[in-house]
GROMACS .gro file of C-alpha atoms in nm:
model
  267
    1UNK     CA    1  13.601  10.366  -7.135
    2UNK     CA    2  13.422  10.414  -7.483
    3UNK     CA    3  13.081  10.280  -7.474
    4UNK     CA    4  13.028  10.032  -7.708
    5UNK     CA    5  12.809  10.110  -8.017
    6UNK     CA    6  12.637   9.770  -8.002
    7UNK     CA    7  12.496   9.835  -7.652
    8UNK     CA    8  12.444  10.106  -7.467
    9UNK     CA    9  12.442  10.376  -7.786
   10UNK     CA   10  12.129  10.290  -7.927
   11UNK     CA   11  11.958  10.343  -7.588
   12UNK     CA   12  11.777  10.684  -7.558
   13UNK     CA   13  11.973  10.882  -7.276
   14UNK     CA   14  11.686  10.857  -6.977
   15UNK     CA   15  11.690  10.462  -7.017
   16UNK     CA   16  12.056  10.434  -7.007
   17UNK     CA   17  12.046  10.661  -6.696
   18UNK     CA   18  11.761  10.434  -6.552
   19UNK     CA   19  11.929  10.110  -6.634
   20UNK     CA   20  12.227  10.227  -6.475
   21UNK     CA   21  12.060  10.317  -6.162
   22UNK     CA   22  11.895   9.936  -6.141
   23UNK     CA   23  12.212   9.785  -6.211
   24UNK     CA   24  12.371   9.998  -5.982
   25UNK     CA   25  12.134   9.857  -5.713
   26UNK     CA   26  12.184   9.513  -5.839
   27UNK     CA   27  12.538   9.534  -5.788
   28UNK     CA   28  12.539   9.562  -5.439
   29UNK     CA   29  12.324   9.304  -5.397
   30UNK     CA   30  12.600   9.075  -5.586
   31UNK     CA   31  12.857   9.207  -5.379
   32UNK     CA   32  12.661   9.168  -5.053
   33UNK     CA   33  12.655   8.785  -5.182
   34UNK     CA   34  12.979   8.769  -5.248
   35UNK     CA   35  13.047   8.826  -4.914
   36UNK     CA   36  12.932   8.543  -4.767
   37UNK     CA   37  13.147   8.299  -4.991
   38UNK     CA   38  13.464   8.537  -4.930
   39UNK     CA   39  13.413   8.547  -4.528
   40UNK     CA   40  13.335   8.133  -4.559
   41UNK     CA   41  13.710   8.114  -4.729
   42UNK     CA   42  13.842   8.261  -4.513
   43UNK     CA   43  13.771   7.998  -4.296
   44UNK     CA   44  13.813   7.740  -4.542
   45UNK     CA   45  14.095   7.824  -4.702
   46UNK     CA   46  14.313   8.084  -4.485
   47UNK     CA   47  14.291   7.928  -4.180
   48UNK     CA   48  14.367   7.573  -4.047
   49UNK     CA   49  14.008   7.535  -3.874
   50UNK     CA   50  13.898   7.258  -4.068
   51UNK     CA   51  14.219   7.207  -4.234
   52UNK     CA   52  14.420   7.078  -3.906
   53UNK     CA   53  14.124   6.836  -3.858
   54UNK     CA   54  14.183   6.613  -4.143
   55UNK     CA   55  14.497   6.333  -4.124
   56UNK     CA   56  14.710   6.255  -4.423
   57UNK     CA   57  14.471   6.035  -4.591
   58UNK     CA   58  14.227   5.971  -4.878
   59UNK     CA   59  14.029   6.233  -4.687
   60UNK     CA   60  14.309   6.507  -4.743
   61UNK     CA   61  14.262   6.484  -5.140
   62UNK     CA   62  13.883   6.534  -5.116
   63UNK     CA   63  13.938   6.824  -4.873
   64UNK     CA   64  14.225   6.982  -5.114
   65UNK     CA   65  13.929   6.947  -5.390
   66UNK     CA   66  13.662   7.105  -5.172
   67UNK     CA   67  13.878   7.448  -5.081
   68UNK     CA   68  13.963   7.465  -5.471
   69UNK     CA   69  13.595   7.437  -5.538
   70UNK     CA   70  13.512   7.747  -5.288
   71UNK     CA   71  13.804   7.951  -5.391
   72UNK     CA   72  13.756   7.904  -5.775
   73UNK     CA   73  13.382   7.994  -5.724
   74UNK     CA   74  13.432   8.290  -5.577
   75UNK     CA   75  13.654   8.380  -5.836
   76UNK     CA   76  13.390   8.346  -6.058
   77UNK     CA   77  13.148   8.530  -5.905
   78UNK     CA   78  13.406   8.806  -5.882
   79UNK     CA   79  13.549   8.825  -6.259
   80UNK     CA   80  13.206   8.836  -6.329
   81UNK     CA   81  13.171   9.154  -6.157
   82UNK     CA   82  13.405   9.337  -6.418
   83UNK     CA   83  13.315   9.147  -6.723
   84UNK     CA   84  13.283   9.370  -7.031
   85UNK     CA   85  12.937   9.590  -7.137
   86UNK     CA   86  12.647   9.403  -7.253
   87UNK     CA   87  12.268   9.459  -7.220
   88UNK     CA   88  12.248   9.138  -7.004
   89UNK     CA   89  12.520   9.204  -6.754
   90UNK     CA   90  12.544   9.381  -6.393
   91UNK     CA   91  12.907   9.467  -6.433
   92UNK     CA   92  13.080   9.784  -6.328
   93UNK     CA   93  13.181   9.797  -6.702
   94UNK     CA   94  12.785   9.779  -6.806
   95UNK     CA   95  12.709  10.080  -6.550
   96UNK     CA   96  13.006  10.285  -6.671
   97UNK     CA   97  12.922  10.204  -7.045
   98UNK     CA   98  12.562  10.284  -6.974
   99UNK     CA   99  12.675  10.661  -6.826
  100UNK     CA  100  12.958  10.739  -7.046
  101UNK     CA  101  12.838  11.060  -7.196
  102UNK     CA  102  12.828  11.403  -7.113
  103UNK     CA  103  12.485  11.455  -7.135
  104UNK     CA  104  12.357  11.185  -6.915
  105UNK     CA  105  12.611  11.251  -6.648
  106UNK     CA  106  12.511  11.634  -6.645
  107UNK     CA  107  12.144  11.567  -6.635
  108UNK     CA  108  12.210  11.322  -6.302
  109UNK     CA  109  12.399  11.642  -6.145
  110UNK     CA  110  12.129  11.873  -6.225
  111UNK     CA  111  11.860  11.670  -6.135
  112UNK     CA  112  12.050  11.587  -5.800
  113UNK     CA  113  12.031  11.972  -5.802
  114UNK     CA  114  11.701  12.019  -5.883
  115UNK     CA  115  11.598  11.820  -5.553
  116UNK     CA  116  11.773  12.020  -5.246
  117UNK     CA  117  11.755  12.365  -5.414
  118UNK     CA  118  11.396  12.265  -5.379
  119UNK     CA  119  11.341  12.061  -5.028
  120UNK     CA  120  11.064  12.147  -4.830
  121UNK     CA  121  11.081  12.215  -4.497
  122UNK     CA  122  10.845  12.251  -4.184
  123UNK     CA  123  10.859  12.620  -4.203
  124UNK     CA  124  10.674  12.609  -4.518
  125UNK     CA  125  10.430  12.390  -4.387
  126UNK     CA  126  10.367  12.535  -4.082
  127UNK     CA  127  10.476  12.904  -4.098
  128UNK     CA  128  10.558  13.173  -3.834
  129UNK     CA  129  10.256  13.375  -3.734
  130UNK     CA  130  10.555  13.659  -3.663
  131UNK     CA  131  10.583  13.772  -4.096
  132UNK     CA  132  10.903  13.904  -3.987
  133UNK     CA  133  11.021  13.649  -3.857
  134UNK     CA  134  10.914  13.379  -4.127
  135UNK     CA  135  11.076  13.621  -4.382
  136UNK     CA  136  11.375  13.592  -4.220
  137UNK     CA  137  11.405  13.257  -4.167
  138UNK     CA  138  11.271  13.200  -4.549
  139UNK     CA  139  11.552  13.390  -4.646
  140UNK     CA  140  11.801  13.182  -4.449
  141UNK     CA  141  11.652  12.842  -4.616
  142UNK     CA  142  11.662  12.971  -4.935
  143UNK     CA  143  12.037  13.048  -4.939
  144UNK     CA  144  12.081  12.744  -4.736
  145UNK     CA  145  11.868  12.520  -4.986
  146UNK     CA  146  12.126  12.642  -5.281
  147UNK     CA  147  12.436  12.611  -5.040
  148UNK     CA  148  12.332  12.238  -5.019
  149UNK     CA  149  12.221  12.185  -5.397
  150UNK     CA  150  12.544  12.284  -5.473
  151UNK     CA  151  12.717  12.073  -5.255
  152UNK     CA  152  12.571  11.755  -5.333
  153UNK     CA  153  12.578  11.843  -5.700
  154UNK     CA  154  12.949  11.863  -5.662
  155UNK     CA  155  12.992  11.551  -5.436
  156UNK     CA  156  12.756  11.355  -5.709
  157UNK     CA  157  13.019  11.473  -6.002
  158UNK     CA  158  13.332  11.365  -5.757
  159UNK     CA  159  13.221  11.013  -5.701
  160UNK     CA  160  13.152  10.974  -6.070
  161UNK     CA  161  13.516  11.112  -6.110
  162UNK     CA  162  13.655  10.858  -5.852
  163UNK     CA  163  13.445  10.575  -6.023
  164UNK     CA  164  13.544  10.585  -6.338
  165UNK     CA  165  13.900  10.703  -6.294
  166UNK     CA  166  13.925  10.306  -6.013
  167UNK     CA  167  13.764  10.126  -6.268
  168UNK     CA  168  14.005  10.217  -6.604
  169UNK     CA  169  14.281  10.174  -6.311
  170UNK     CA  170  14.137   9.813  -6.202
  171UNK     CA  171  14.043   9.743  -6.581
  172UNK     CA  172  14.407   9.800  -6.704
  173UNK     CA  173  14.554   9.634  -6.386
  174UNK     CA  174  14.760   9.274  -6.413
  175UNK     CA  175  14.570   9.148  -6.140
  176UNK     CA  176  14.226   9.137  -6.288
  177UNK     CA  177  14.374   9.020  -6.674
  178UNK     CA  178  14.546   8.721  -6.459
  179UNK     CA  179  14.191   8.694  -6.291
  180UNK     CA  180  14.003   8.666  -6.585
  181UNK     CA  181  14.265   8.476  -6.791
  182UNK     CA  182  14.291   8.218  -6.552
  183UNK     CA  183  13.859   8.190  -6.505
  184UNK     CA  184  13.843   8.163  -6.872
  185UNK     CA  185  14.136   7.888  -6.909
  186UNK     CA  186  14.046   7.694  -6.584
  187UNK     CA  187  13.716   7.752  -6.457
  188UNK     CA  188  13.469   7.874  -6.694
  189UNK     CA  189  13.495   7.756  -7.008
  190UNK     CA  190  13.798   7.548  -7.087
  191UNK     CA  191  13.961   7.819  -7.335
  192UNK     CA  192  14.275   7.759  -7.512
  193UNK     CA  193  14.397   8.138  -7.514
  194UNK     CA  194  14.680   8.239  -7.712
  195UNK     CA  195  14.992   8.275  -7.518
  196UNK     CA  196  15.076   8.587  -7.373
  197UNK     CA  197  15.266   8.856  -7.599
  198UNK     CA  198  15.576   9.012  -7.396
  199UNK     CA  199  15.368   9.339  -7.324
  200UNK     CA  200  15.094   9.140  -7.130
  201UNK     CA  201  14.982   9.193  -6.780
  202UNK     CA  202  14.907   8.827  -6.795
  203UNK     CA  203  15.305   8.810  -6.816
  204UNK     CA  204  15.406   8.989  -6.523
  205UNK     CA  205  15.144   8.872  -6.266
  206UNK     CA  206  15.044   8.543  -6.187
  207UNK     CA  207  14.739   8.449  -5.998
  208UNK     CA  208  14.772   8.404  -5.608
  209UNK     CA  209  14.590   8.360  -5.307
  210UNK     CA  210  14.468   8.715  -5.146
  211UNK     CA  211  14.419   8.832  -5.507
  212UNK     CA  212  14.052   8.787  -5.441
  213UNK     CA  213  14.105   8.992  -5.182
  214UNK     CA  214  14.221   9.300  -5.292
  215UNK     CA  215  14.039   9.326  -5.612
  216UNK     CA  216  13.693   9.281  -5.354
  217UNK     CA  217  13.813   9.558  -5.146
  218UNK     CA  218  13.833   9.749  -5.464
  219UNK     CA  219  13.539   9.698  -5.617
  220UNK     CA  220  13.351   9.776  -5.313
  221UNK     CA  221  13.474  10.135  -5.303
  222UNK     CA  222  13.350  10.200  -5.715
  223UNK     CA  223  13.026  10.040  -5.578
  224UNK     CA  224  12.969  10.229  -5.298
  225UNK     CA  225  13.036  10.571  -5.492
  226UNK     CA  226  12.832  10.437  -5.785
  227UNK     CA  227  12.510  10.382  -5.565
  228UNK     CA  228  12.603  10.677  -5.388
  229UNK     CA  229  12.598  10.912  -5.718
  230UNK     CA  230  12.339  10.707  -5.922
  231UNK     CA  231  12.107  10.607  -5.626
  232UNK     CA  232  12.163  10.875  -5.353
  233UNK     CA  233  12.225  10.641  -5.086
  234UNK     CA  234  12.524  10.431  -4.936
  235UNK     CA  235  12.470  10.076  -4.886
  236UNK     CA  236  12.617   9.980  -4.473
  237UNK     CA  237  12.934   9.750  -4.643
  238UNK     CA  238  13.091   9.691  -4.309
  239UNK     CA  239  12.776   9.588  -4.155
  240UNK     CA  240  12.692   9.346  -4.422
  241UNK     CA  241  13.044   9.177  -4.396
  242UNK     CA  242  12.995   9.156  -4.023
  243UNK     CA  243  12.685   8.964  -4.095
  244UNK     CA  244  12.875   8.758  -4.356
  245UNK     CA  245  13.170   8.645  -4.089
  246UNK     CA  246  12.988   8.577  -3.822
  247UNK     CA  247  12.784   8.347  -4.027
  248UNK     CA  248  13.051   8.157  -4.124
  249UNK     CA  249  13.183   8.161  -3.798
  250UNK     CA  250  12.932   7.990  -3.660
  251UNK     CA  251  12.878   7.752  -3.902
  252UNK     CA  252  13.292   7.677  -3.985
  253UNK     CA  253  13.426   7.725  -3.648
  254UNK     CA  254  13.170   7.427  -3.520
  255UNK     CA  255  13.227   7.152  -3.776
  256UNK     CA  256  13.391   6.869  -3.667
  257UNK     CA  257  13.540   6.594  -3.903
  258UNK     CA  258  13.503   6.261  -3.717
  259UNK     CA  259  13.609   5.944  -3.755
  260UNK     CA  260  13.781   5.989  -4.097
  261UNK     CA  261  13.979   5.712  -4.180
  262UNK     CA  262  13.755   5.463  -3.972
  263UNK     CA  263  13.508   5.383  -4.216
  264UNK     CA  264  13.697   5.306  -4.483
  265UNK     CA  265  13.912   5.040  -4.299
  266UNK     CA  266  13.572   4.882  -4.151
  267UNK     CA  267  13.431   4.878  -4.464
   0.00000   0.00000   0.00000
C-alpha cells in the first residue's frame, strides 16, 4: 500500500507514528463492538431461535425485514473497518497508510529496543551487599536485557510483516470488493456503480451469508498484531467475544413472540 500524498505525507513522521498508535487502540474498541452485533446474528439470523417462533403470517415479513436490518448493519460497521486512508477514519488502511515508510517503522523497532535493553530491575534497586556477587549477576542482566531487546525488536518487525502482507491480501480479495460493492449499492448510499469489467472480483464472488464471518475473523488477527507492534500489548479477543455471546444469549435465547396473529384478527 502507497500512502496517499493527500493524507498521511504531509504529517511529520512522530505524528503519523502517534496517530497510528491511537487509531490502533481505537480499532479494537470498534471491533470489540462489533462483536456484540455479530454474536446477536448469530442468533438472529443463523439459528431458528426466534425464527421457528413466528407462523406464516404478516408477522413473518416484518421478521424477514428485522434480520436484514441486523445483518446489513453489521456489514456496515465491518466495510467500514477497511475503508480507504483518510485523516478522519479508524481503518486498517488509515493505520497502514499512516506507517508506510521506512523510517517510521524503524524508529518503532528501535524505540521498542531502546526500552528492554534498558529495563530496570530489583537488583539495581536494591543491590547485593556480596560486590561479587552483584557483578555477576549485573553481568547476567545485561546480556539478558540485550537478549530480550532483540527479541522483541524482531517480534515488533514480524507482526508489522504479517499486518501488512493480511491486509494487501484482504484488500485485493473478492470477498471484501463484493462487501463493499454491495454496502455502497444497497446499504449506504444508493450508488449506481458501473457494471463490473470481466477482470473484477466483484465478478467472480457474490455476497453470501458467513462472509461477515470470515472477513471478522480476519481482521481480528491484523488487529491484534497491529496493537501488539504499535501499542505493546494484546487486547483478550476471545474473552471479549465470550462476553459478546453470552449477552446475546441471554437476551435472544429468552424472547418469546406471543400471541402473533391474535391481535390483528381482534382488532
Amino acid at each position: 500500500m502507497k500512502t496517499p500524498k493527500s493524507f498521511a505525507g504531509a504529517i511529520p513522521d512522530q505524528d503519523r507514528l502517534t496517530t497510528a498508535k491511537e487509531r490502533a487502540d481505537h480499532l479494537v474498541d470498534h471491533i470489540a463492538s462489533l462483536f456484540t452485533m455479530h454474536e446477536a446474528n448469530r442468533f438472529v439470523i443463523y439459528s431458528d431461535v426466534l425464527a421457528k417462533q413466528i407462523p406464516p403470517s404478516y408477522a413473518a415479513h416484518a421478521f424477514n425485514q428485522f434480520q436484514q436490518s441486523m445483518h446489513l448493519f453489521e456489514l456496515v460497521r465491518l466495510c467500514a473497518l477497511w475503508d480507504k486512508p483518510a485523516k478522519d477514519r479508524e481503518s486498517i488502511p488509515t493505520i497502514m497508510a499512516l506507517i508506510d515508510k521506512t523510517e517510521i517503522v524503524e524508529s518503532l523497532i528501535a524505540s521498542t529496543h531502546r526500552y528492554y535493553a534498558n529495563e530496570v530491575t530489583a537488583a539495581y534497586l536494591n543491590p547485593s551487599t556480596d560486590p561479587q556477587h552483584h557483578a555477576a549477576y549485573q553481568a547476567w542482566w545485561d546480556e539478558e536485557r540485550k537478549r530480550r531487546a532483540d527479541e522483541e525488536a524482531a517480534k515488533v518487525r514480524t507482526w508489522l510483516i504479517e499486518a501488512r502482507t493480511q491486509a494487501d491480501t484482504i484488500q485485493a480479495s473478492p470477498e471484501l470488493a463484493a462487501l463493499r460493492n454491495f454496502r455502497d449499492s444497497y446499504i449506504a448510499h444508493n450508488l449506481r456503480l458501473p457494471e463490473p469489467s470481466l477482470n473484477s472480483p466483484a465478478t467472480v464472488h457474490q455476497v453470501k451469508y458467513g462472509d461477515e464471518t470470515k472477513l471478522l475473523d480476519q481482521t481480528i488477527k491484523i488487529a491484534d498484531n497491529l496493537h501488539l507492534a504499535l501499542n505493546g500489548t494484546s487486547f483478550d479477543w476471545d474473552g471479549s467475544r465470550e462476553i459478546a455471546e453470552n449477552n446475546a444469549r441471554d437476551l435472544w435465547e429468552a424472547c418469546q413472540f406471543v400471541g402473533i396473529g391474535r391481535m390483528r384478527r381482534q382488532s
